[in-house]
XYZ file of C-alpha atoms in Angstrom:
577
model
C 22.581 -24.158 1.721
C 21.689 -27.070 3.998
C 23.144 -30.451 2.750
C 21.383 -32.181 5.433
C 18.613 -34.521 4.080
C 15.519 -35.270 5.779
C 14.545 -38.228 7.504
C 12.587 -40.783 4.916
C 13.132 -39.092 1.839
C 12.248 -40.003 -1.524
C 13.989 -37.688 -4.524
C 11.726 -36.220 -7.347
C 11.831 -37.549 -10.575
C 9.819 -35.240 -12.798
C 7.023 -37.037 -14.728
C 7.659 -40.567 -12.878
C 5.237 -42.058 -10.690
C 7.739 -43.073 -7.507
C 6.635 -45.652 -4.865
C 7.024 -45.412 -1.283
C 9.507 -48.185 -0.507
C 7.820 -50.790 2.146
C 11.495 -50.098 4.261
C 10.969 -46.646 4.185
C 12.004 -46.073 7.417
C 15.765 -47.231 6.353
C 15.149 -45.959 2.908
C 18.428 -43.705 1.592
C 18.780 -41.935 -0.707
C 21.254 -41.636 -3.916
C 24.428 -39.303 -2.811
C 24.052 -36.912 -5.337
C 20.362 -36.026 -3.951
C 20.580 -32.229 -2.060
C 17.816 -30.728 -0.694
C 17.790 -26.959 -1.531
C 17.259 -24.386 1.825
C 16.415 -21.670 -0.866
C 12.903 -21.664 -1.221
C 12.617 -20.644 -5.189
C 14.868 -23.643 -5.812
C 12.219 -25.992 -7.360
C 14.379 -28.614 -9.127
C 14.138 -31.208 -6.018
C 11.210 -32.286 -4.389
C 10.831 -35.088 -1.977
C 8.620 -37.564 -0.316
C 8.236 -38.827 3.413
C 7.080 -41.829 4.434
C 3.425 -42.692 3.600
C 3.516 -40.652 0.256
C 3.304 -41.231 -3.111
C 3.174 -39.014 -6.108
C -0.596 -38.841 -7.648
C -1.056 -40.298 -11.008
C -2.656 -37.578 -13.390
C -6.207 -38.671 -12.468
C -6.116 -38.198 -8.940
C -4.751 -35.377 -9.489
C -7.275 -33.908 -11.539
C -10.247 -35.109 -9.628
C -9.620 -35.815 -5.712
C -9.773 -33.317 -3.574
C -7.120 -30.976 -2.590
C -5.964 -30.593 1.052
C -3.606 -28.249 3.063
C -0.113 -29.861 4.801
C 1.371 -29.456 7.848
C 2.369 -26.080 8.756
C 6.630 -26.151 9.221
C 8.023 -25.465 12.698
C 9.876 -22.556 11.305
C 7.167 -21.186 10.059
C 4.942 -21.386 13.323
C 8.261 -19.782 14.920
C 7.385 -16.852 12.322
C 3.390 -17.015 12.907
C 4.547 -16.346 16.724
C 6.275 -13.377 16.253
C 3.580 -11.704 14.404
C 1.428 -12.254 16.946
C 3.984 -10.636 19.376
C 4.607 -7.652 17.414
C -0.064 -7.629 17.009
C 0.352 -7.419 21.005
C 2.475 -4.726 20.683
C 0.990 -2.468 17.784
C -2.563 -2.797 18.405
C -2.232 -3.073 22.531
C -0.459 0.514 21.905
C -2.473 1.835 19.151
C -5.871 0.851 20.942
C -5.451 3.108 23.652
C -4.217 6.392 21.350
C -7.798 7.581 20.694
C -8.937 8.277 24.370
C -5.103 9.390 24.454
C -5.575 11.789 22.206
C -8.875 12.706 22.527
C -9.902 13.508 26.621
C -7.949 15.195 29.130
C -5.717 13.927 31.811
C -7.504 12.911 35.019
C -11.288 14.759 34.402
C -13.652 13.341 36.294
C -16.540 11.935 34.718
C -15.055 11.419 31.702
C -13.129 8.967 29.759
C -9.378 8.400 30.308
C -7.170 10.502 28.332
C -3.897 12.926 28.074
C -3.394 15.337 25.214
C -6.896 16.729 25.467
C -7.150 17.224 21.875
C -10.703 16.151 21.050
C -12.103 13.786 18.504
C -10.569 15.693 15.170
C -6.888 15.196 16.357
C -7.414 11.382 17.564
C -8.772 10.799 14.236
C -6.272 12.979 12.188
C -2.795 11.813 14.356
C -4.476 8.071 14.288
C -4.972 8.177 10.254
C -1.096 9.812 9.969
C 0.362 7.157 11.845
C -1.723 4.351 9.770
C -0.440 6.387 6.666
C 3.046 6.226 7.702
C 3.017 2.715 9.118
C 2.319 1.470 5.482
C 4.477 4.071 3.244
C 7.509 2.592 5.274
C 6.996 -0.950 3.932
C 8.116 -0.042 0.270
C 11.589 1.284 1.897
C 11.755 -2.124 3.619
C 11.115 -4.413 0.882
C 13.891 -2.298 -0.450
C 16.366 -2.953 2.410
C 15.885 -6.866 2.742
C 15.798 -7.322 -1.781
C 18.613 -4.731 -2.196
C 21.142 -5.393 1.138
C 20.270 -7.298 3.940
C 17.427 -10.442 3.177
C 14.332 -10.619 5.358
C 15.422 -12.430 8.996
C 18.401 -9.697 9.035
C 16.005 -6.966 7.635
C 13.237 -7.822 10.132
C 15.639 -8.215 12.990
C 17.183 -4.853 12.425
C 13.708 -3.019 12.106
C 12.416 -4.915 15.194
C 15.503 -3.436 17.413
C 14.269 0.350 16.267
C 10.569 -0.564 16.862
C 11.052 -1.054 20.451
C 13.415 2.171 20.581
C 9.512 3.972 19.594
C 7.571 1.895 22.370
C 10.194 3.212 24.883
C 10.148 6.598 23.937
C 6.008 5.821 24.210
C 6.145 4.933 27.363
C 8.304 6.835 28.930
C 6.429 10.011 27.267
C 2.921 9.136 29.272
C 4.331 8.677 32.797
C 2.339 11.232 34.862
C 5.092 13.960 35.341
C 5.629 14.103 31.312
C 2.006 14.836 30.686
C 1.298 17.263 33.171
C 4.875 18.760 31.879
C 3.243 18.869 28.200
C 5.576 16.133 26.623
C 2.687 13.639 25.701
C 2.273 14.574 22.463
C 5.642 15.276 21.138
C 6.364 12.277 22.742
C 3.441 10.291 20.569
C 4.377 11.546 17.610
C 8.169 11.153 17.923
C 7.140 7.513 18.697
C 4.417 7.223 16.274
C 7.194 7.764 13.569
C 9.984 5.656 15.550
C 7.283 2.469 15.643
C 6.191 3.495 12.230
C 9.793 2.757 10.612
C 9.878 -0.293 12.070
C 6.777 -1.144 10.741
C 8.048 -0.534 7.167
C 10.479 -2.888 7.639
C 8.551 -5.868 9.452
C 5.725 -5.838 7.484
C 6.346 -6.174 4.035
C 8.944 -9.133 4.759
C 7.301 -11.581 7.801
C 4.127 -13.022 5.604
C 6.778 -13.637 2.366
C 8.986 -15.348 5.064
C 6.411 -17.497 6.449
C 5.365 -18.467 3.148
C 8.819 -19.423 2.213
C 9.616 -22.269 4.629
C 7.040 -24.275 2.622
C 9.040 -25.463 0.018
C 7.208 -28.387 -1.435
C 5.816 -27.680 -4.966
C 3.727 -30.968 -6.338
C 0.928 -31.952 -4.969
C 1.231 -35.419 -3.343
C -0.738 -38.339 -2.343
C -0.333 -39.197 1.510
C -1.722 -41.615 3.560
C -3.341 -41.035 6.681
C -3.142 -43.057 10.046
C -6.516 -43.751 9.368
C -5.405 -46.060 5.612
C -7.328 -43.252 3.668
C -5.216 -41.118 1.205
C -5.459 -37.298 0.352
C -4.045 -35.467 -1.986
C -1.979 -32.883 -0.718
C -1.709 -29.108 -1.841
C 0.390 -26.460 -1.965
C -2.238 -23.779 -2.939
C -4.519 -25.001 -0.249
C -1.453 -25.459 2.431
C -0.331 -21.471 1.347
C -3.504 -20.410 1.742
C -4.075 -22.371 5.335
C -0.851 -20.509 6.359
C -2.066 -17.179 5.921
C -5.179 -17.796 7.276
C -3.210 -18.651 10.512
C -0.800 -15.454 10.249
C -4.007 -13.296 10.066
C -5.707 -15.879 12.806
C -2.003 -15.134 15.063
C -2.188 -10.932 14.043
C -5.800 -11.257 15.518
C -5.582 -12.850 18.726
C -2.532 -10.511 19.305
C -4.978 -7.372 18.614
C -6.626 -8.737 22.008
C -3.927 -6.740 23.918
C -5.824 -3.772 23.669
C -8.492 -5.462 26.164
C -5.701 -5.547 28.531
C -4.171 -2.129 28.153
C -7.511 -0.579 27.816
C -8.453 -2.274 30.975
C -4.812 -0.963 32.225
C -5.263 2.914 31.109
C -9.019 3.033 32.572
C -8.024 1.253 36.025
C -3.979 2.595 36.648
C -2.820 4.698 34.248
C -1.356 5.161 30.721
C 2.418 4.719 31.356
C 1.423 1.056 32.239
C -1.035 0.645 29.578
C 2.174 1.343 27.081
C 4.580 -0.708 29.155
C 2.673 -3.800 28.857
C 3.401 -3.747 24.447
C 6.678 -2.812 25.328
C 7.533 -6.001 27.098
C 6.086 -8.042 24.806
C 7.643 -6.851 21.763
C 11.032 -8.144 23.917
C 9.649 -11.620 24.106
C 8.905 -10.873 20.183
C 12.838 -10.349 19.172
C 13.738 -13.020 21.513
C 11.362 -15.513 19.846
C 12.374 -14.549 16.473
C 16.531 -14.756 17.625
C 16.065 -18.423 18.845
C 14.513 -19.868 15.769
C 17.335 -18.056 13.323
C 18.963 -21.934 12.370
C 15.819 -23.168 11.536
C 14.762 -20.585 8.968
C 14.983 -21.377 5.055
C 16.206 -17.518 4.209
C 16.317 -16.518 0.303
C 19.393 -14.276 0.028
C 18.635 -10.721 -1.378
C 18.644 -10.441 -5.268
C 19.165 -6.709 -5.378
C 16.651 -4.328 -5.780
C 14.700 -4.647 -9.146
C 12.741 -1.564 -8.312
C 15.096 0.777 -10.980
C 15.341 -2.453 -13.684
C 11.788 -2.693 -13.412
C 10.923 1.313 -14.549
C 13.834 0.977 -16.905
C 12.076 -2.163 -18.825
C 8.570 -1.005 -18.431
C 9.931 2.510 -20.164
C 11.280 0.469 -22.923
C 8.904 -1.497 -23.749
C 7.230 2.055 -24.275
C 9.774 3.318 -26.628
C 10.082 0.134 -28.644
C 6.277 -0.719 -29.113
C 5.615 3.401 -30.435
C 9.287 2.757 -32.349
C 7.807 -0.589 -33.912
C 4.110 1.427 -34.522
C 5.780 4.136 -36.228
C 8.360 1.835 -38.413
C 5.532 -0.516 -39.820
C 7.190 -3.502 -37.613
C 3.959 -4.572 -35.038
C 4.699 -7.688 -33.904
C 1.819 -10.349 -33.601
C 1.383 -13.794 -31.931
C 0.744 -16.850 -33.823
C -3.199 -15.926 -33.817
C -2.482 -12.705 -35.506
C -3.381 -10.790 -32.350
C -1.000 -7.778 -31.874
C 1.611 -8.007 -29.109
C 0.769 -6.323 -25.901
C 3.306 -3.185 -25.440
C 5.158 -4.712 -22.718
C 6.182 -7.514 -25.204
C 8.458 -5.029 -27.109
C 10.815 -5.059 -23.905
C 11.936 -8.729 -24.231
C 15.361 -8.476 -25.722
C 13.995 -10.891 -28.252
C 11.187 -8.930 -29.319
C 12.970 -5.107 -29.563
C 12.357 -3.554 -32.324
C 15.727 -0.902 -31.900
C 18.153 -2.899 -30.537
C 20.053 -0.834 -28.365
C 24.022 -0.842 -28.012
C 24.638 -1.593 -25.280
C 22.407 -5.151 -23.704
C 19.859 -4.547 -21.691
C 19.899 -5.752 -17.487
C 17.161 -8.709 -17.797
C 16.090 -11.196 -20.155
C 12.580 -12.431 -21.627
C 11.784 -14.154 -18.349
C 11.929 -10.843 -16.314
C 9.164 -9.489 -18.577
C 6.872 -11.928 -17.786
C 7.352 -11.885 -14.017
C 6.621 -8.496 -14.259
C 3.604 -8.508 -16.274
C 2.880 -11.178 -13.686
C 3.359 -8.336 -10.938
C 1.471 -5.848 -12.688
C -1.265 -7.733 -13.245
C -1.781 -8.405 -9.095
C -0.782 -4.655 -8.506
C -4.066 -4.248 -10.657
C -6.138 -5.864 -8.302
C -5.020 -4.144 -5.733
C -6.260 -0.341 -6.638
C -9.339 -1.277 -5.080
C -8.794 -1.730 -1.532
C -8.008 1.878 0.033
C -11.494 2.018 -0.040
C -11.781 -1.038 2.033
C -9.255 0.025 4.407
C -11.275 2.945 4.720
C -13.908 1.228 5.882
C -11.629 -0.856 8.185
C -9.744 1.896 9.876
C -13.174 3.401 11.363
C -12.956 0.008 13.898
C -10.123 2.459 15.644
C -11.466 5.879 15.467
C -14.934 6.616 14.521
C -16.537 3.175 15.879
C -14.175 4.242 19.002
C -15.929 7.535 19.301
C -19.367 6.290 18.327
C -18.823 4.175 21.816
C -18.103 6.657 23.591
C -21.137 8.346 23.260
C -23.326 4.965 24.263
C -23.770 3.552 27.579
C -20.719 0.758 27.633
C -21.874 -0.336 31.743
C -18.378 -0.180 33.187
C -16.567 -1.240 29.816
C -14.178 1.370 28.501
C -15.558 2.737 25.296
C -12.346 1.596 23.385
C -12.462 -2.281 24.693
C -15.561 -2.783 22.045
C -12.792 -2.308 18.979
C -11.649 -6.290 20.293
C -14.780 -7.927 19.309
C -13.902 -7.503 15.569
C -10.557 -9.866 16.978
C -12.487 -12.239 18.871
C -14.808 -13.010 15.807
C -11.910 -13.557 13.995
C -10.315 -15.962 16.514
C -13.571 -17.819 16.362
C -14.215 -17.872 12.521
C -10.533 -18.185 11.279
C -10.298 -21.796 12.640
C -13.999 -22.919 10.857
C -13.091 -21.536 8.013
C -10.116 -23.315 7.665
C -11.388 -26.377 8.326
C -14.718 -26.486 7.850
C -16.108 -24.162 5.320
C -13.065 -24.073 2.478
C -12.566 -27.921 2.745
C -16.416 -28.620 2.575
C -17.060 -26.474 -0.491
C -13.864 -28.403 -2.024
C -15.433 -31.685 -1.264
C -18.370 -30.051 -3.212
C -16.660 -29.219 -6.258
C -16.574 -26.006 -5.244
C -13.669 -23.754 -4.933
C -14.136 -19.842 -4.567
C -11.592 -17.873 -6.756
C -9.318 -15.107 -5.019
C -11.712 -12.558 -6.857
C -14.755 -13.570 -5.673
C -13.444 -14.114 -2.291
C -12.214 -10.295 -2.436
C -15.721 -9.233 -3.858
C -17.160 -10.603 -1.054
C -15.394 -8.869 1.363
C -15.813 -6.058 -0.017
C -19.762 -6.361 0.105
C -19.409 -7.386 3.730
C -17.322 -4.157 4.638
C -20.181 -2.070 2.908
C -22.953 -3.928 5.005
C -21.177 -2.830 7.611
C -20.514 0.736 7.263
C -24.117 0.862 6.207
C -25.286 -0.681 9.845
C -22.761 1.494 11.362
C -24.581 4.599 9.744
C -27.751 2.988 11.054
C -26.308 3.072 14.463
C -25.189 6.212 14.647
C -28.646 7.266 13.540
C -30.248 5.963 16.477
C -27.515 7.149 19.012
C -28.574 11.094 17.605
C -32.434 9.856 17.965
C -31.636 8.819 21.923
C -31.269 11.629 25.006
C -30.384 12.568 27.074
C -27.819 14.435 24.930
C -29.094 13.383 21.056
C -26.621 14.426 18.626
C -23.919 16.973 21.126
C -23.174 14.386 23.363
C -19.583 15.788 23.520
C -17.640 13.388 26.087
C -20.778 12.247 27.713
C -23.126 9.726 26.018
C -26.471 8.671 25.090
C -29.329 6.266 26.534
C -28.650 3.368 24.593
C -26.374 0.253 24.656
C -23.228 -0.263 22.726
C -24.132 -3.746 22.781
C -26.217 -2.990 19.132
C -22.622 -2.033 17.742
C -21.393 -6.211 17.707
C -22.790 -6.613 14.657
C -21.006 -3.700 12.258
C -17.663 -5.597 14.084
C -18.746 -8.911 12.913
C -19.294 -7.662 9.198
C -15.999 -6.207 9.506
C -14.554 -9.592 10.504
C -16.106 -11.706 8.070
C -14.737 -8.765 5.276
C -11.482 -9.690 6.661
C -11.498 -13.251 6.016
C -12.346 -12.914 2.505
C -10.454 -10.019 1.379
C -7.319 -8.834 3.815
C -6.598 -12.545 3.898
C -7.019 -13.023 0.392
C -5.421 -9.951 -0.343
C -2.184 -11.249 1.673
C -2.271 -14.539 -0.444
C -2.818 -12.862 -3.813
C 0.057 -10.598 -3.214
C 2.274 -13.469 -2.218
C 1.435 -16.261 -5.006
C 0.770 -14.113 -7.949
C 4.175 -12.491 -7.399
C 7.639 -13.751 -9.169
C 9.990 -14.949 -6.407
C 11.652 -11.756 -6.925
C 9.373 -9.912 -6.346
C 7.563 -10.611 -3.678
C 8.524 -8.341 -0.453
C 7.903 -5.465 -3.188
C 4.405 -6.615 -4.294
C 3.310 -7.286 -0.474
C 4.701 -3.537 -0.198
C 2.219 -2.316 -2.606
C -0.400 -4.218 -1.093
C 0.338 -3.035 2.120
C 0.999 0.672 0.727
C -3.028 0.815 -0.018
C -2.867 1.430 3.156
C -1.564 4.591 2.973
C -4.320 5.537 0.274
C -7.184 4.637 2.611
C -5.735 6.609 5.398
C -5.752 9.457 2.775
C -9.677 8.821 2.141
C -9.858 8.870 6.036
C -8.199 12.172 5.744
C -10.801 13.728 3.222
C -13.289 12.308 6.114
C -11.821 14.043 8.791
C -14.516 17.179 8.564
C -17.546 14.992 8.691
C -15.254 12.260 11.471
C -17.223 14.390 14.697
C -20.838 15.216 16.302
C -23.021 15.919 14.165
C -21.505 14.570 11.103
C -20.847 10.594 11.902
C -24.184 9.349 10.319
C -22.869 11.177 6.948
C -19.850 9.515 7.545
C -20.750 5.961 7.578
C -23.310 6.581 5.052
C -20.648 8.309 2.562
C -18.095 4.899 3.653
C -20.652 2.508 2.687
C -22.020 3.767 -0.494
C -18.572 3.884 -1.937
C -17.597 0.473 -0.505
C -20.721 -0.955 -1.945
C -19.926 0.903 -5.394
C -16.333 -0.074 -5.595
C -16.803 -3.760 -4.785
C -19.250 -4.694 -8.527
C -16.869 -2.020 -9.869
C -13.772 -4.307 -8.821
C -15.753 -7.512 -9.897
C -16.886 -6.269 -13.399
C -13.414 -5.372 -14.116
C -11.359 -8.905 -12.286
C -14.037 -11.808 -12.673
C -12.500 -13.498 -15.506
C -9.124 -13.731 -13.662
C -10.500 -16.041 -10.970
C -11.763 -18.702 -14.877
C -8.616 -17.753 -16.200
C -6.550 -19.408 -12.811
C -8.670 -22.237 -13.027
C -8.217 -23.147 -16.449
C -4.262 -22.684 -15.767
C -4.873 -25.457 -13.253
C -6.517 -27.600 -15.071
């Protein structure tokens, strides 16, 4: 814990309005005033120059804005994008890997010579074991090591899979057969470190915001804002996804690399970057506010949750309900608060009354998140069946797999207005879109999509010269009319991966939160299970079936996920107010 103070500080005094002093560049502060480097510690806040606590007016009626990212965490937002370059400049090339044959002319680059079943099959394994690994990490860095060591250590076996990658697709190993043991060796190498990157960087970059109350601060310009911490969270992840998709641009480069040199190169290219990634991450290890690990709470959480079982049918069967002070009986987690048990048991339990409503809390956004394997569904076909679906269109002298980036370049381009212009202006209008409705959104988008996408494919079967065989050949008819299934894909990610990342983050206890990002990122693993059911239909003649199946149960789950969440984005609000 840092004892360091920083420059022009101002202590909190809960529920006192504290001036800037008009010295406040020589302003010091009392002695006993220690500014906490653990980012749950809430008891001391602080104020800089030009700020001033908001009285209770302002704060209910100006409008909120986001702070200033930290340096640490812009240290943090770089290595994601880093470790982007690396995944997706790797994992953008692995269809035509997979799928063609080494060298044929005429037809796309490729190795393995496996055809489009096996790209889609190994590509939806290694997206299903990319995100079951997460839950193992959040276990490492909560139980043993914290996030920077957890990440760090993960990182070091992530780059032992982009070697063994590499090093697999050189020319001699592929004509020699070892390009796909070698994939899936590395597959599984890259997809352990995964599991333990991914469920700890977006908590981490979170954490190095530490300031809690909203503030008043005044601006170069003599007009005052009121500061947020909601809006300045949610302005960070918007940059972390903004960071993860301007890194996905590698795969223009390596696609560029695999259809002009070769594949070996193609790989090298992540490899090297996902140095500069460890490096980057090293250098900013003093700056990072790091929350020690608590130990796991995965077994304490099933061992309340069962309780509260026993002693809420124990209390039902004894006559002993307990109700609240409306008369409404107590939900059945209640009974596990050593307060409310019914049986006491001999020995005292591990946790206390608070620990039951964190996890209620947790449960409650793990709820939210059964819905989106069916959105990652959808999502996933941007590097398989959109892939192939290229490949059988005239792309000029584009490779087939380059038109996957234009879901990252909307991104790039729509992240940043977003940000600043569309959030903020329906703020200043009173207007501020809920985490559920945001999500429902997306979800519509990603259905819009899948249903254009279906459209699509329909017209590349209606076109010669091949119609619906075109095998490794393609059609008479641009890939150009693909851009916009990529930019309803994009705009779905704005409102509901983003959102999904935030949820996950501020609805969970400070305990809790590498495990609930786990579980968000583990729907992962249920959409590349759905992809799995798809595999049949994922080839010529099937695709229009496909995309048609995809976006009739996006569209269904999305009013299915609103019906059933709508009141939670009121229910937020009125908590705010």
């Amino acid at each position: 814990m840092s004892t360091d103070l920083p420059r022009n500080v101002v202590p909190q005094q809960p529920h006192l309005m504290t001036e800037i002093p008009l010295d406040a560049a020589v302003y010091q502060p009392p002695p006993e005033y220690v500014e906490s480097k653990i980012a749950s510690d809430t008891e001391h806040d602080f104020l800089r120059e030009n700020e001033r606590w908001p009285t209770p007016e302002e704060e209910r009626t100006w409008v909120r804005v986001a702070d200033n990212i930290p340096t640490a965490a812009f240290l943090i937002i770089v290595t994601e994008f880093c470790e982007r370059f690396t995944y997706y400049g790797a994992s953008g090339i692995f269809n035509n890997y997979i799928s063609n044959g080494y060298k044929v002319p005429g037809s796309s680059p490729g190795a393995i010579d496996g055809g489009k079943q096996m790209a889609t099959g190994l590509i939806n394994f290694f997206q299903f074991f990319c995100y079951i690994c997460p839950i193992f990490g959040a276990i490492v860095a909560d139980q043993w090591l914290g996030k920077y060591k957890t990440i760090l250590l993960f990182a070091c076996v992530y780059l032992v899979g982009n070697l063994v990658l590499t090093l697999t697709s050189i020319p001699a190993s592929i004509r020699a057969g070892g390009a796909l043991p070698g994939l899936i060796v590395a597959m599984i190498i890259i997809g352990l470190g995964t599991g333990g990157i991914k469920p700890n960087v977006s908590p981490m970059v979170a954490e190095q915001y530490t300031r809690t109350r909203p503030f008043v601060r005044r601006l170069k310009s003599g007009k005052e804002v009121l500061v947020d911490r909601d809006a300045t969270i949610q302005s960070m992840f918007n940059w972390f996804y903004w960071s993860i998709n301007l890194g996905s641009l590698s795969a223009i480069a390596t696609s560029e690399l695999e259809h002009n040199v070769d594949f070996w190169p193609a790989f090298l290219l992540p490899t090297l970057m996902f140095v500069v990634c460890i490096l980057v991450f090293w250098l900013g290890r003093n700056k990072y506010i790091r929350n020690p690990p608590t130990g796991s709470i995965l077994l304490q959480a099933a061992s309340c949750l069962t309780t509260g079982v026993r002693q809420s049918r124990i209390a039902k069967r004894s006559g002993q309900v307990l109700r609240d002070d409306a008369g409404a009986k107590l939900n059945w987690m209640e009974y596990a608060k050593p307060s409310n048990m019914v049986d006491v048991p001999a020995s005292p339990v591990a946790w206390d009354d608070h620990f039951v409503d964190e996890l209620r809390r947790t449960l409650k956004a793990c709820k939210v998140f059964i819905f989106y394997p069916v959105y990652w569904l959808c999502f996933g076909q941007i590097t398989n069946t959109l892939i192939s679906q290229a490949g059988e269109m005239n792309t000029g002298s584009v490779p087939n797999d380059i038109m996957q980036n234009i879901d990252p370049l909307f991104l790039i381009i729509f992240i940043p207005i977003f940000d600043k212009v569309f959030y903020p202006g329906l703020r200043r209008c009173g207007l501020d879109i809920g985490p559920i409705l945001r999500i429902f959104i997306g979800f519509v988008l990603a259905a819009i999509a899948m249903a254009y996408a279906a459209i699509v494919q329909h017209l590349v079967y209606s076109t010669g010269p091949y119609y619906d065989h075109p095998g490794s050949q393609h059609n008479d008819i641009s890939a150009a009319i693909q851009i916009p299934a990529y930019a309803f894909i994009a705009w779905s990610e704005i409102f509901a991966s983003i959102t999904g990342l935030e949820y996950a983050y501020t609805k969970a206890p400070q305990s809790m939160k590498s495990i609930v990002m786990s579980i968000f990122l583990f729907m992962n693993c249920g959409g590349a299970i759905l992809a799995f059911c798809f595999n049949p239909i994922s080839a010529d003649p099937h695709l229009v079936m496909n995309f048609s199946i995809a976006a009739g149960l996006m569209g269904f789950f999305a009013f299915l996920f609103y019906a059933c969440f709508y009141k939670y984005d009121s229910q937020e609000q009125r908590g705010k107010n």
